[in-house]
PDB file of C-alpha atoms in Angstrom:
ATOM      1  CA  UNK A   1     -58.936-180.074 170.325  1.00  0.00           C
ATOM      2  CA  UNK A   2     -62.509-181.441 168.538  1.00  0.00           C
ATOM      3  CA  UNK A   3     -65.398-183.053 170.840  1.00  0.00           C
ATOM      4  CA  UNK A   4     -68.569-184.412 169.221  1.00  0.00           C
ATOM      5  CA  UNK A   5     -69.854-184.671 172.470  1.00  0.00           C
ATOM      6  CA  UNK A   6     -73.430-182.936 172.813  1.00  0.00           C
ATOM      7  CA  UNK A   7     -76.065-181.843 175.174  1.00  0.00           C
ATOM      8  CA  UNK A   8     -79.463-183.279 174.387  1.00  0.00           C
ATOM      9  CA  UNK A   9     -82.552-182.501 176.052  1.00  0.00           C
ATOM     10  CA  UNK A  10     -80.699-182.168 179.410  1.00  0.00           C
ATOM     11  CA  UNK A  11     -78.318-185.275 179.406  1.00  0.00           C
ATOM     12  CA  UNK A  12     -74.737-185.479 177.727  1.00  0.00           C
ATOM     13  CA  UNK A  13     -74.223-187.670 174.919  1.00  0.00           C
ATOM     14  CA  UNK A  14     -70.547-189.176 173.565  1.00  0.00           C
ATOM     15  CA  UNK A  15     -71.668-187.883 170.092  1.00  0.00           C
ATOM     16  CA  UNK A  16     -74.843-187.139 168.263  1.00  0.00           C
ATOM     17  CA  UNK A  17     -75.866-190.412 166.536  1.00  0.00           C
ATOM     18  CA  UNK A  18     -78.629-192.579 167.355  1.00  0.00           C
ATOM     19  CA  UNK A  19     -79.970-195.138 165.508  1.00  0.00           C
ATOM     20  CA  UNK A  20     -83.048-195.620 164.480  1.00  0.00           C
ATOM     21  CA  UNK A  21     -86.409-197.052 165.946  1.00  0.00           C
ATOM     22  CA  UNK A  22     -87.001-200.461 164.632  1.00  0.00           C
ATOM     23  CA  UNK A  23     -83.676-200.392 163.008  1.00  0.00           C
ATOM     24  CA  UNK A  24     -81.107-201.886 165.603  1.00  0.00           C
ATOM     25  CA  UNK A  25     -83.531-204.304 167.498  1.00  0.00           C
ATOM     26  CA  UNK A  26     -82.985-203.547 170.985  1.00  0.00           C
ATOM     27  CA  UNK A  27     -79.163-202.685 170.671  1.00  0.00           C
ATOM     28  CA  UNK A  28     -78.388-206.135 172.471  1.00  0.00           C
ATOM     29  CA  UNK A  29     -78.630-208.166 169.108  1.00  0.00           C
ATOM     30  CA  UNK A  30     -75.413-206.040 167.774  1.00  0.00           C
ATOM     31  CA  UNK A  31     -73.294-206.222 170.625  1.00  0.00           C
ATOM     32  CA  UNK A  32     -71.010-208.851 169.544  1.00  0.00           C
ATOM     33  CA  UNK A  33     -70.292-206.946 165.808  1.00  0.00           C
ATOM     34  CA  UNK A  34     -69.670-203.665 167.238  1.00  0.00           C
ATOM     35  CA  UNK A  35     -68.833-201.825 170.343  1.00  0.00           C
ATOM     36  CA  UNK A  36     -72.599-200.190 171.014  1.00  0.00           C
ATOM     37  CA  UNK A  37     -71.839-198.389 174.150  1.00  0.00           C
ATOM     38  CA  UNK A  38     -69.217-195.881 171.871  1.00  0.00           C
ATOM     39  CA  UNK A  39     -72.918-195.190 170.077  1.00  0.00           C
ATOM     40  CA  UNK A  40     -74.769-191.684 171.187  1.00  0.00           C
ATOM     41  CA  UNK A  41     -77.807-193.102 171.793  1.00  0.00           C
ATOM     42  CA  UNK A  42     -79.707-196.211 171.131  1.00  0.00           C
ATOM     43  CA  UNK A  43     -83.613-195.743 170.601  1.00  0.00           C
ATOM     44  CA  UNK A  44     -85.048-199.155 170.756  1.00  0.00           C
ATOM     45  CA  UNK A  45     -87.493-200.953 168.648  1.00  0.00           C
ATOM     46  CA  UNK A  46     -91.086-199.727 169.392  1.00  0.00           C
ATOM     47  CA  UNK A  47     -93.292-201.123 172.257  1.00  0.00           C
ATOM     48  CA  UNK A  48     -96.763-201.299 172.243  1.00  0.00           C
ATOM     49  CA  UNK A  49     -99.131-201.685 175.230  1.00  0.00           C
ATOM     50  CA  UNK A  50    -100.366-205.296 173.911  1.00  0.00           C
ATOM     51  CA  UNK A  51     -98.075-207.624 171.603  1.00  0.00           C
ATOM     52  CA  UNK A  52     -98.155-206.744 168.228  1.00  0.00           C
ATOM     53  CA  UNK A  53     -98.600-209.229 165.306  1.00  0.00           C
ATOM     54  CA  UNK A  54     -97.360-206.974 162.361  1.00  0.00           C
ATOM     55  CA  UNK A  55     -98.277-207.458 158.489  1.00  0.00           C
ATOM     56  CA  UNK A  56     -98.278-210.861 156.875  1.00  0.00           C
ATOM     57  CA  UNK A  57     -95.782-211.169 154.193  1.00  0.00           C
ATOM     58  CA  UNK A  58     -93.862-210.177 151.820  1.00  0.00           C
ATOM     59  CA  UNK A  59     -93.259-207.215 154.217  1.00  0.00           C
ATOM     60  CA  UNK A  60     -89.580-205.925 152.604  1.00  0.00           C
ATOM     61  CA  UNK A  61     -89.036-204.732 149.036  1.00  0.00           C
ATOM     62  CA  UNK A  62     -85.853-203.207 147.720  1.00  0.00           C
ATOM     63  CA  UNK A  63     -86.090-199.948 145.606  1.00  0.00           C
ATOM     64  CA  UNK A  64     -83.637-197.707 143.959  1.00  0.00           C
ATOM     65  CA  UNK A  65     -81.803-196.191 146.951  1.00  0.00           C
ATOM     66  CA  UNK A  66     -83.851-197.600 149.605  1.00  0.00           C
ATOM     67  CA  UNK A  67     -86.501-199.511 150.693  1.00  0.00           C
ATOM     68  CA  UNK A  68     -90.013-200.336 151.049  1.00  0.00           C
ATOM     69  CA  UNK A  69     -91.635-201.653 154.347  1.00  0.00           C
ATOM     70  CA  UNK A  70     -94.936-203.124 155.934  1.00  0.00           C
ATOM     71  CA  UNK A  71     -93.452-204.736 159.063  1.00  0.00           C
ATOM     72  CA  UNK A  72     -95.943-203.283 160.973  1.00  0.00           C
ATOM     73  CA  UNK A  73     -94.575-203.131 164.786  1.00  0.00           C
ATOM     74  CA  UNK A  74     -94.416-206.307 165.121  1.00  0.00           C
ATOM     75  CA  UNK A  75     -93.516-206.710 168.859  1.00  0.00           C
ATOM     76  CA  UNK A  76     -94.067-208.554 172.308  1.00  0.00           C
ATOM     77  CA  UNK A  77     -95.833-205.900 174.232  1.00  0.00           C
ATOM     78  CA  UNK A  78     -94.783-203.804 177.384  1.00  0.00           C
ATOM     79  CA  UNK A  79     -94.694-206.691 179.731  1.00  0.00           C
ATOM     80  CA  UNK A  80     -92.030-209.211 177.750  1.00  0.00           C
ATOM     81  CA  UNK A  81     -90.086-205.294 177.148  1.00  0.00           C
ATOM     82  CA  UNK A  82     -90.198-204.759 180.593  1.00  0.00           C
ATOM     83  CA  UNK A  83     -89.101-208.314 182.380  1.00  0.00           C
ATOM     84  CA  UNK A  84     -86.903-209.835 178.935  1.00  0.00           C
ATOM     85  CA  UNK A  85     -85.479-206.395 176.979  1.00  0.00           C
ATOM     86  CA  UNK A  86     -85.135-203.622 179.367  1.00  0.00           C
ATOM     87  CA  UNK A  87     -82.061-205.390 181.740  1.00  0.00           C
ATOM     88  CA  UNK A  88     -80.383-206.160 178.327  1.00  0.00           C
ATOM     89  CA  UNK A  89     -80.766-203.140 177.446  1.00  0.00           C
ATOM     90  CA  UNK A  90     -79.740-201.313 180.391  1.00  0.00           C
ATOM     91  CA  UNK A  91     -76.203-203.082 180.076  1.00  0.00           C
ATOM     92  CA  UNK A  92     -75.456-201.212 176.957  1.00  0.00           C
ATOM     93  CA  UNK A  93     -72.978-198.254 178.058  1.00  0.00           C
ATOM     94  CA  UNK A  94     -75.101-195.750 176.219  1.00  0.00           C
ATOM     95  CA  UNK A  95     -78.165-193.407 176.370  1.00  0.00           C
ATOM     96  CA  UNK A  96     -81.136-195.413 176.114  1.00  0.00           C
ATOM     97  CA  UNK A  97     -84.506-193.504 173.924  1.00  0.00           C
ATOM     98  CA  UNK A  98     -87.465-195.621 174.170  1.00  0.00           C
ATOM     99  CA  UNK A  99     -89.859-195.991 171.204  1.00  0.00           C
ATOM    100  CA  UNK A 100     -93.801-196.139 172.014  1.00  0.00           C
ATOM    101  CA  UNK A 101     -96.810-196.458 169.937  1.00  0.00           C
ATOM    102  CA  UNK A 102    -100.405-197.652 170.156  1.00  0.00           C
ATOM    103  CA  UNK A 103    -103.617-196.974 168.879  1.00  0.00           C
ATOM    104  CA  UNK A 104    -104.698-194.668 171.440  1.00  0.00           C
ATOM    105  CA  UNK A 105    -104.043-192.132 173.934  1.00  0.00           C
ATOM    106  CA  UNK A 106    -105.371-194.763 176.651  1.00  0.00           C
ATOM    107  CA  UNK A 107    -102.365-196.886 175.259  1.00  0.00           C
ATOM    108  CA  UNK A 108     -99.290-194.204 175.016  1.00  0.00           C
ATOM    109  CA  UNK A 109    -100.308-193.560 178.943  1.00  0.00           C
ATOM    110  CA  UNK A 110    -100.416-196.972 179.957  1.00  0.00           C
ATOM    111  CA  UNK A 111     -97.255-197.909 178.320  1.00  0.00           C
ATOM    112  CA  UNK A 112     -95.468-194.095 179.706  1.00  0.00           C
ATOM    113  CA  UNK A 113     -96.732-195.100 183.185  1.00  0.00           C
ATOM    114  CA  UNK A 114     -95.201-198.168 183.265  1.00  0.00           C
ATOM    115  CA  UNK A 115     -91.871-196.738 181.865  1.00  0.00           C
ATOM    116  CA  UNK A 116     -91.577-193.857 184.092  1.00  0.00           C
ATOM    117  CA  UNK A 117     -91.013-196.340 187.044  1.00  0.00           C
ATOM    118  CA  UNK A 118     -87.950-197.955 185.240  1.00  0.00           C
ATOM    119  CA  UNK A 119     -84.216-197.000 185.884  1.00  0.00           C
ATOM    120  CA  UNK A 120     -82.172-196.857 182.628  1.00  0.00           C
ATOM    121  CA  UNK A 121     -84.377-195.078 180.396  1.00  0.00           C
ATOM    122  CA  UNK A 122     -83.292-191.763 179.575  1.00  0.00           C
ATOM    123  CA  UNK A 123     -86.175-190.319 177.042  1.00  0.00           C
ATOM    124  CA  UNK A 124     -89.246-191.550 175.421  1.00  0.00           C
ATOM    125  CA  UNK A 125     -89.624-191.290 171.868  1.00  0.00           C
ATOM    126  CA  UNK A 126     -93.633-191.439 170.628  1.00  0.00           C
ATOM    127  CA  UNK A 127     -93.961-192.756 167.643  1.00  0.00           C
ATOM    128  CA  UNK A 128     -96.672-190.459 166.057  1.00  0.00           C
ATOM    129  CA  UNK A 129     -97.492-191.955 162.809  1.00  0.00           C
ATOM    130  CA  UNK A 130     -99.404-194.751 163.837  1.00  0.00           C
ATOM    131  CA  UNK A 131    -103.196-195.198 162.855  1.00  0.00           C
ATOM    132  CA  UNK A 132    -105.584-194.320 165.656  1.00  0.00           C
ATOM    133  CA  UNK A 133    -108.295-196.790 165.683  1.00  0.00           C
ATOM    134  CA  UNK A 134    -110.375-194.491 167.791  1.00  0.00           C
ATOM    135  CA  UNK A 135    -110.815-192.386 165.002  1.00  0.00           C
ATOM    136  CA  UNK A 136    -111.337-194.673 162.027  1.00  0.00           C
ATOM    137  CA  UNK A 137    -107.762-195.412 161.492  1.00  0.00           C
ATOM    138  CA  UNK A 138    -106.138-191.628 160.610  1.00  0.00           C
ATOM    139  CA  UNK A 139    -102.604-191.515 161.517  1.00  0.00           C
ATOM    140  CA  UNK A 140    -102.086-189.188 165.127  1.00  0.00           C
ATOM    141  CA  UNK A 141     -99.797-186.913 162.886  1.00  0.00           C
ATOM    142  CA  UNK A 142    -102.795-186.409 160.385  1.00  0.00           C
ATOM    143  CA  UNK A 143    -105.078-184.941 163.112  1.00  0.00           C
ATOM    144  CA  UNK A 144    -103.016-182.783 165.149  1.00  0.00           C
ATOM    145  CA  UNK A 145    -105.484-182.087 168.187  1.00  0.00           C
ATOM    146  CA  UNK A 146    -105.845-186.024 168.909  1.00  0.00           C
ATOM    147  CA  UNK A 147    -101.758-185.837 167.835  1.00  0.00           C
ATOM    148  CA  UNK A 148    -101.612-183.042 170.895  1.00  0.00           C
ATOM    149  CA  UNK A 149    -103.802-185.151 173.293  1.00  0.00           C
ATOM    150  CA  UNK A 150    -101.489-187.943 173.274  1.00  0.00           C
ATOM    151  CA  UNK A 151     -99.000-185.759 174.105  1.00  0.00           C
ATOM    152  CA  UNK A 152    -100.508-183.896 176.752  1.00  0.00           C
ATOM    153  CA  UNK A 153    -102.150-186.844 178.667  1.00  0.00           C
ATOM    154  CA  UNK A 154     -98.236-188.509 178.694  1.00  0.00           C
ATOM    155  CA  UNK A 155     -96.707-185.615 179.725  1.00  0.00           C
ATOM    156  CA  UNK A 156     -99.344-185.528 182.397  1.00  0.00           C
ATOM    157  CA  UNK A 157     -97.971-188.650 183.816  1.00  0.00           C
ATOM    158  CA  UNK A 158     -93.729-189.018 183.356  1.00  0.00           C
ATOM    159  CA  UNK A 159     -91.195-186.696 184.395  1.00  0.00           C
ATOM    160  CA  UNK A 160     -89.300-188.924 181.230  1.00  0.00           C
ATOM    161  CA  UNK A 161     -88.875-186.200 178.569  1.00  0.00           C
ATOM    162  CA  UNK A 162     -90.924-186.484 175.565  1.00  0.00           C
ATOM    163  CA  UNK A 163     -89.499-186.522 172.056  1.00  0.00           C
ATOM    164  CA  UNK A 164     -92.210-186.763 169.427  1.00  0.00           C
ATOM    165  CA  UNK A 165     -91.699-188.769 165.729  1.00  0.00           C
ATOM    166  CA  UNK A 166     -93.307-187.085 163.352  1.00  0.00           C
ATOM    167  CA  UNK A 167     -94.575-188.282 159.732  1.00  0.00           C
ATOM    168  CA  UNK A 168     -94.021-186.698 156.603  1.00  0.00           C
ATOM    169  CA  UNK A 169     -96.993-187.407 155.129  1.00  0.00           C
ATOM    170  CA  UNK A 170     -98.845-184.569 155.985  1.00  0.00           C
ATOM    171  CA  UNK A 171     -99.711-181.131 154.352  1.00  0.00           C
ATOM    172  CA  UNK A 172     -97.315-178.948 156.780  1.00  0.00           C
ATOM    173  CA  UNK A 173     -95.161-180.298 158.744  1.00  0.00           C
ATOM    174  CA  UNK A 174     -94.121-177.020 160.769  1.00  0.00           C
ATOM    175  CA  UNK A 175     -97.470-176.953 161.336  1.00  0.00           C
ATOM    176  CA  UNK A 176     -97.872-180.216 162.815  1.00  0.00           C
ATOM    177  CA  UNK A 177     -94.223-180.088 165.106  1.00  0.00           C
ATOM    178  CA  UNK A 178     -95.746-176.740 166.226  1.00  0.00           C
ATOM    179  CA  UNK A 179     -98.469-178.236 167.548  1.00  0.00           C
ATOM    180  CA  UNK A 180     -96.766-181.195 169.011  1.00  0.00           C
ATOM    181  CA  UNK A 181     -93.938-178.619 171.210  1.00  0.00           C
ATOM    182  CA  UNK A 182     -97.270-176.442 171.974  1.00  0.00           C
ATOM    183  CA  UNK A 183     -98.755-179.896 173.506  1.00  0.00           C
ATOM    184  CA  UNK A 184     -95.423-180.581 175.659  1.00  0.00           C
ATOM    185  CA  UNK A 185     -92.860-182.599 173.544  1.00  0.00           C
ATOM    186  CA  UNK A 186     -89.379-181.727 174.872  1.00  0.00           C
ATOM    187  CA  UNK A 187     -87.985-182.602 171.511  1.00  0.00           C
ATOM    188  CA  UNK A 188     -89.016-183.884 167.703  1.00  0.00           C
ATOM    189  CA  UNK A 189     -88.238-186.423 165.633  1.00  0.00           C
ATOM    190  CA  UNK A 190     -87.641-185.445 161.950  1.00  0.00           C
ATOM    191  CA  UNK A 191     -88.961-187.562 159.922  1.00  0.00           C
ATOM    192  CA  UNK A 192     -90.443-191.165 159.645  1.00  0.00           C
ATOM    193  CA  UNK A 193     -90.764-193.169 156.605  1.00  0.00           C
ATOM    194  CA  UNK A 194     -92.495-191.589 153.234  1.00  0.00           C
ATOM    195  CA  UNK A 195     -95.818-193.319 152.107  1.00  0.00           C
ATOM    196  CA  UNK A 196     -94.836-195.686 149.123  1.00  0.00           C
ATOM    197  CA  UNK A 197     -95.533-198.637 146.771  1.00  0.00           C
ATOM    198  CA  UNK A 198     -94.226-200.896 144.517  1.00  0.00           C
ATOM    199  CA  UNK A 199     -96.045-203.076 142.066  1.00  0.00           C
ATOM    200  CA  UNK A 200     -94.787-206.239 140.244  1.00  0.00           C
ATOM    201  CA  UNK A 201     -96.047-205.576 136.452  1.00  0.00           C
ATOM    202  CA  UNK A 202     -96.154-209.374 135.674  1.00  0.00           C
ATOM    203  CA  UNK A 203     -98.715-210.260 138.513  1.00  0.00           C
ATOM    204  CA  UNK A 204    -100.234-206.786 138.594  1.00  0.00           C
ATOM    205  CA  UNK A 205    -100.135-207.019 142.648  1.00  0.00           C
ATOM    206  CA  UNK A 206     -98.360-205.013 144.947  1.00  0.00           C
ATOM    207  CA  UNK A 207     -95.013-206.354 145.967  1.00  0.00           C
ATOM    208  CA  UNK A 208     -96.029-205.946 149.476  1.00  0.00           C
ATOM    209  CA  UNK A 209     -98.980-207.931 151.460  1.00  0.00           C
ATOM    210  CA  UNK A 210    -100.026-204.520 152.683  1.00  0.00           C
ATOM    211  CA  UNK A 211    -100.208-202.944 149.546  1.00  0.00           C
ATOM    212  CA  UNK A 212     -98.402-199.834 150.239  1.00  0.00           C
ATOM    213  CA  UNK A 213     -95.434-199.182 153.033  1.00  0.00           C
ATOM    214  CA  UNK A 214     -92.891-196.883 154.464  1.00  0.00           C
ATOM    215  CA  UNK A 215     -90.044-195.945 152.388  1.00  0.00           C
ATOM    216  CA  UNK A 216     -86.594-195.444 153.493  1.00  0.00           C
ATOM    217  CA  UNK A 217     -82.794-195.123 152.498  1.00  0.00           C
ATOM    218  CA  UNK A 218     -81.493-192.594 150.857  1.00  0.00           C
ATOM    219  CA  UNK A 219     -84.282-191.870 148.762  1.00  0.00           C
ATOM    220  CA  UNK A 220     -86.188-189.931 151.057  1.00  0.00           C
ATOM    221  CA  UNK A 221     -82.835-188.011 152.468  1.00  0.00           C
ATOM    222  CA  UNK A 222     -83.359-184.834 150.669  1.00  0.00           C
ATOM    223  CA  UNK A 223     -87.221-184.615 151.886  1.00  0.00           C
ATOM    224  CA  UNK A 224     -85.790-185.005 155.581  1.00  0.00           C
ATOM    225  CA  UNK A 225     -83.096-182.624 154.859  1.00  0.00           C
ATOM    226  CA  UNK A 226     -85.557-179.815 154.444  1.00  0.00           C
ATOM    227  CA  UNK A 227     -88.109-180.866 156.543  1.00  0.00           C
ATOM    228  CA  UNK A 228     -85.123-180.492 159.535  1.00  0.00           C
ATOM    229  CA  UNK A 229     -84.502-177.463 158.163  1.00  0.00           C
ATOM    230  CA  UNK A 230     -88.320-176.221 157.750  1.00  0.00           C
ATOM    231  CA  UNK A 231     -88.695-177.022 161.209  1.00  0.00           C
ATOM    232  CA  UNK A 232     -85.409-175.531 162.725  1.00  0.00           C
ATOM    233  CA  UNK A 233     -86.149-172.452 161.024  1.00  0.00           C
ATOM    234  CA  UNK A 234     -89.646-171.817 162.812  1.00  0.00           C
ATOM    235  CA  UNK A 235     -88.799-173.613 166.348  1.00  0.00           C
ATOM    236  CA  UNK A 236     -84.932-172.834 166.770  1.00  0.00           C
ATOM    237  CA  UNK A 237     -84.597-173.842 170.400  1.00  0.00           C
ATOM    238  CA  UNK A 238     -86.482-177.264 170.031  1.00  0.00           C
ATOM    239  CA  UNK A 239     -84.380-180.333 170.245  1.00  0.00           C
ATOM    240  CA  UNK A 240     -84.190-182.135 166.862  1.00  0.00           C
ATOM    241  CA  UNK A 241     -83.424-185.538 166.153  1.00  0.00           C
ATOM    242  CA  UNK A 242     -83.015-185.934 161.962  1.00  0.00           C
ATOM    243  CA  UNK A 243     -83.118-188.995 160.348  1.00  0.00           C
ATOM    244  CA  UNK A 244     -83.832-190.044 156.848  1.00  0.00           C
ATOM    245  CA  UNK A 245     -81.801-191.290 154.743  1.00  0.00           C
ATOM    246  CA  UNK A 246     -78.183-190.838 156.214  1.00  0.00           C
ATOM    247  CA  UNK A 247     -75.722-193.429 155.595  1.00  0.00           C
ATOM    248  CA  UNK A 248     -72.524-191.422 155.976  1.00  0.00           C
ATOM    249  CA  UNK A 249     -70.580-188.970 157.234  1.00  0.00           C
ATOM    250  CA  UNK A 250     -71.428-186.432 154.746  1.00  0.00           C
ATOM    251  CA  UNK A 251     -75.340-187.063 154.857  1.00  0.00           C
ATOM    252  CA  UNK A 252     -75.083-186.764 158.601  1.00  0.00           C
ATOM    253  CA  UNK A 253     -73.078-183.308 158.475  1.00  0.00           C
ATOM    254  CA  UNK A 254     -75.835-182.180 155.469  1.00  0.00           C
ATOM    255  CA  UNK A 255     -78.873-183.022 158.514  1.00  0.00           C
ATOM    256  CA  UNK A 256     -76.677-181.222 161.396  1.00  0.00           C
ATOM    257  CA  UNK A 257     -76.388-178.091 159.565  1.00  0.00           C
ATOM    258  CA  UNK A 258     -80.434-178.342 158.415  1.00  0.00           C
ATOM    259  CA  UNK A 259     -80.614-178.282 162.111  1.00  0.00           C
ATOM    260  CA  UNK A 260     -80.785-181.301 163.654  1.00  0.00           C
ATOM    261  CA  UNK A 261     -78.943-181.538 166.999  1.00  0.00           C
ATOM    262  CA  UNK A 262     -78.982-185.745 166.978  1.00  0.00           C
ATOM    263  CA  UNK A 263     -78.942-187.325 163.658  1.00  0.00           C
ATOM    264  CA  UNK A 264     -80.409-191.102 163.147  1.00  0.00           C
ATOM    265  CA  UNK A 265     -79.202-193.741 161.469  1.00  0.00           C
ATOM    266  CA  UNK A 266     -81.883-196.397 160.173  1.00  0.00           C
ATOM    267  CA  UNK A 267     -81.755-198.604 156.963  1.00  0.00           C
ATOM    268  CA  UNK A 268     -78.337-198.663 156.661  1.00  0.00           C
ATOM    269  CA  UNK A 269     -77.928-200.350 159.561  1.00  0.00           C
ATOM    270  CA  UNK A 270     -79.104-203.142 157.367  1.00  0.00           C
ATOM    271  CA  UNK A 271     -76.537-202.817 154.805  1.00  0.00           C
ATOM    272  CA  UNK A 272     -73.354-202.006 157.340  1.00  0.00           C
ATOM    273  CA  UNK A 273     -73.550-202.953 161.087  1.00  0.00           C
ATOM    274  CA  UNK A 274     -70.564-200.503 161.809  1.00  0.00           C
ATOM    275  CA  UNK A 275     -72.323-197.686 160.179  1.00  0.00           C
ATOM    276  CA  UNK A 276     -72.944-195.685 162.994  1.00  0.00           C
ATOM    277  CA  UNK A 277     -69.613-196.346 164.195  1.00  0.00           C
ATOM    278  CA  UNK A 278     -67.390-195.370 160.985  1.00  0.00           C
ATOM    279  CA  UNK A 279     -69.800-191.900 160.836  1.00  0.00           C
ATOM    280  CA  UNK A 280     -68.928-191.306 164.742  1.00  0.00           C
ATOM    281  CA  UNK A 281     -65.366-191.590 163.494  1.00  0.00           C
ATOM    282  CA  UNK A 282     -65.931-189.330 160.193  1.00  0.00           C
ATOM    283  CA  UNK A 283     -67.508-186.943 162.534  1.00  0.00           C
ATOM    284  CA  UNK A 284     -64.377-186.377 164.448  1.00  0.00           C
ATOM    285  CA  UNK A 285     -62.325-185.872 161.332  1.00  0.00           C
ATOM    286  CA  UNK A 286     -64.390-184.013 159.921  1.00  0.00           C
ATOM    287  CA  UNK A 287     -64.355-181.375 163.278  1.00  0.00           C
ATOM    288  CA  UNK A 288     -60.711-181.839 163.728  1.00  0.00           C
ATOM    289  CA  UNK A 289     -59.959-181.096 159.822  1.00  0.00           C
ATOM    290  CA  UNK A 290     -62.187-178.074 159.737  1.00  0.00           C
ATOM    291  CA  UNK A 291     -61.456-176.331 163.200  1.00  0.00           C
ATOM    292  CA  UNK A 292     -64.626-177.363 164.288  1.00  0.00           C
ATOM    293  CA  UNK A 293     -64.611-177.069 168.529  1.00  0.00           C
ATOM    294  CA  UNK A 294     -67.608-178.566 169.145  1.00  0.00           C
ATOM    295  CA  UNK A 295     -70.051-180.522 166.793  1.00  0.00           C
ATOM    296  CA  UNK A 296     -73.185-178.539 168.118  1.00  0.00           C
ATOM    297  CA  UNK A 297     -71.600-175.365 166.325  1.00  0.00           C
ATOM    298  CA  UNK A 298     -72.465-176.790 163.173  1.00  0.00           C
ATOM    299  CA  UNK A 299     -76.387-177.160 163.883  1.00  0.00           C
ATOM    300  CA  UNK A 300     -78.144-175.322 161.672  1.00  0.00           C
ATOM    301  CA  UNK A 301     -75.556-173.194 160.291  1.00  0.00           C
ATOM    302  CA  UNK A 302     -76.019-173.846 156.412  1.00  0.00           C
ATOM    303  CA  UNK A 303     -75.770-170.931 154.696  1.00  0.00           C
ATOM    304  CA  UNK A 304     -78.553-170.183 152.720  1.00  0.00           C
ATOM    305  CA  UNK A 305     -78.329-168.385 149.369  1.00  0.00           C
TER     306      UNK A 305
END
């Protein structure tokens, strides 16, 4: 008989999809259009230390296959996460991944100190990609020893384990998850949005407020494809979570055998609720069609030319 079921970073999972950060709120919003606790894991919008205002508008723009956008982490701050989200949250039946960004090291501690006293969380996920104002606005991914101090001050500090988010918009990304699993993450993140823009010709401005933003969707699934599979190849014990791009059960097979032990599901949440749901049943066809035992036997087992 088939199991998804999986092992990740120490703690047993129904199946291996998660959604995506910023992609599914904080799991509670969803609970009445599908049954969340049959998910893998939820990893909840991101936190920051201090409420965060996000980008003025227009902040969305559609593109072929995907999307563009300049939300900005727009959130409430640890505190309102802590008293308003986190008992919501801990009523979902699932594994719970925690998102956490700032715009310093200071920040990521204060915000992993706080969360390492609270039951119900079963990871952290740091969100790597933001701009560090501490060193004139350079994302933590772009410099990868202030990437590695972040890292190693909040694994200083929380017995939580430590999965980092990485961005692709950097020169080598081996390089830079290298560096992150040399500083202490337990487990990656493969990848976060592409750099992108979109300008309306008749105005001659940028469809978005912020001028540029992250794109998403299937558009960027082939770059996350290989970057999984970059990465597996030169770490192949690290825990990967893949996303980019997947928005069925054949994109999500194509990122498990890259490598990727969980695989995320993000924009097309926003097209189909029960996404992660219909791929968590296409999974277990797929294993039980194939002679697949396990999922997990299919990570990383494409078979290169």
């Amino acid at each position: 008989m088939s199991s998804v079921s999986v092992n990740f970073l120490g703690f047993d999972l129904k199946n291996p999809i998660a959604t995506g950060a910023g992609t599914f709120g904080y799991g509670d919003e969803l609970k009445d259009l599908i049954d969340v606790s049959r998910l893998g894991a939820v990893v909840v919008k991101g936190t920051s230390f201090d409420p965060w205002p996000g980008n003025n508008g227009p902040r969305i723009w559609e593109t072929p296959a995907g999307m563009l956008n300049a939300i900005g982490l727009q959130n409430a701050g640890l505190e309102v996460f802590i008293k308003d989200k986190l008992p919501k949250i801990r009523q979902l039946g699932t594994r719970v991944i925690v998102s956490i960004f700032d715009k310093s090291a200071q920040n990521y501690v204060k915000i992993a100190q706080a969360l390492d006293q609270e039951p119900g969380i079963d990871a952290l996920e740091l969100n790597l990609s933001c701009p560090n104002l501490e060193a004139g606005g350079a994302t933590f991914c772009a410099t990868p020893d202030l990437m590695a101090e972040v890292i190693r001050k909040v694994k200083q500090i929380t017995k939580l384990p430590l999965i980092a988010k990485l961005s692709p918009n950097v020169t080598d990304i081996v390089n830079v998850a290298q560096t992150a699993v040399s500083a202490g993450a337990d487990g990656l993140t493969l990848i976060n949005t592409l750099l992108g823009m979109a300008i309306d010709v008749k105005t001659r401005r940028p469809r978005l407020k912020n001028n540029v933003g992250g794109l998403s969707g299937p558009a960027i699934h082939p770059v996350a494809v290989a970057c999984v599979w970059k990465v597996r190849k030169a770490l192949p014990d690290v825990p990967i979570i893949g996303i980019g791009g997947v928005h069925d059960v054949e994109t999500a097979i194509e990122m498990i055998l890259a490598g990727a032990n969980l695989v995320g599901i993000g924009t097309a949440n926003f097209i189909n609720p029960n996404v992660c749901i219909e791929i968590i049943d296409g999974l277990e066809k797929y294993c039980a069609e194939n002679g697949v035992k396990n999922i997990s036997e299919l990570v990383g087992k494409v078979q290169e030319w």
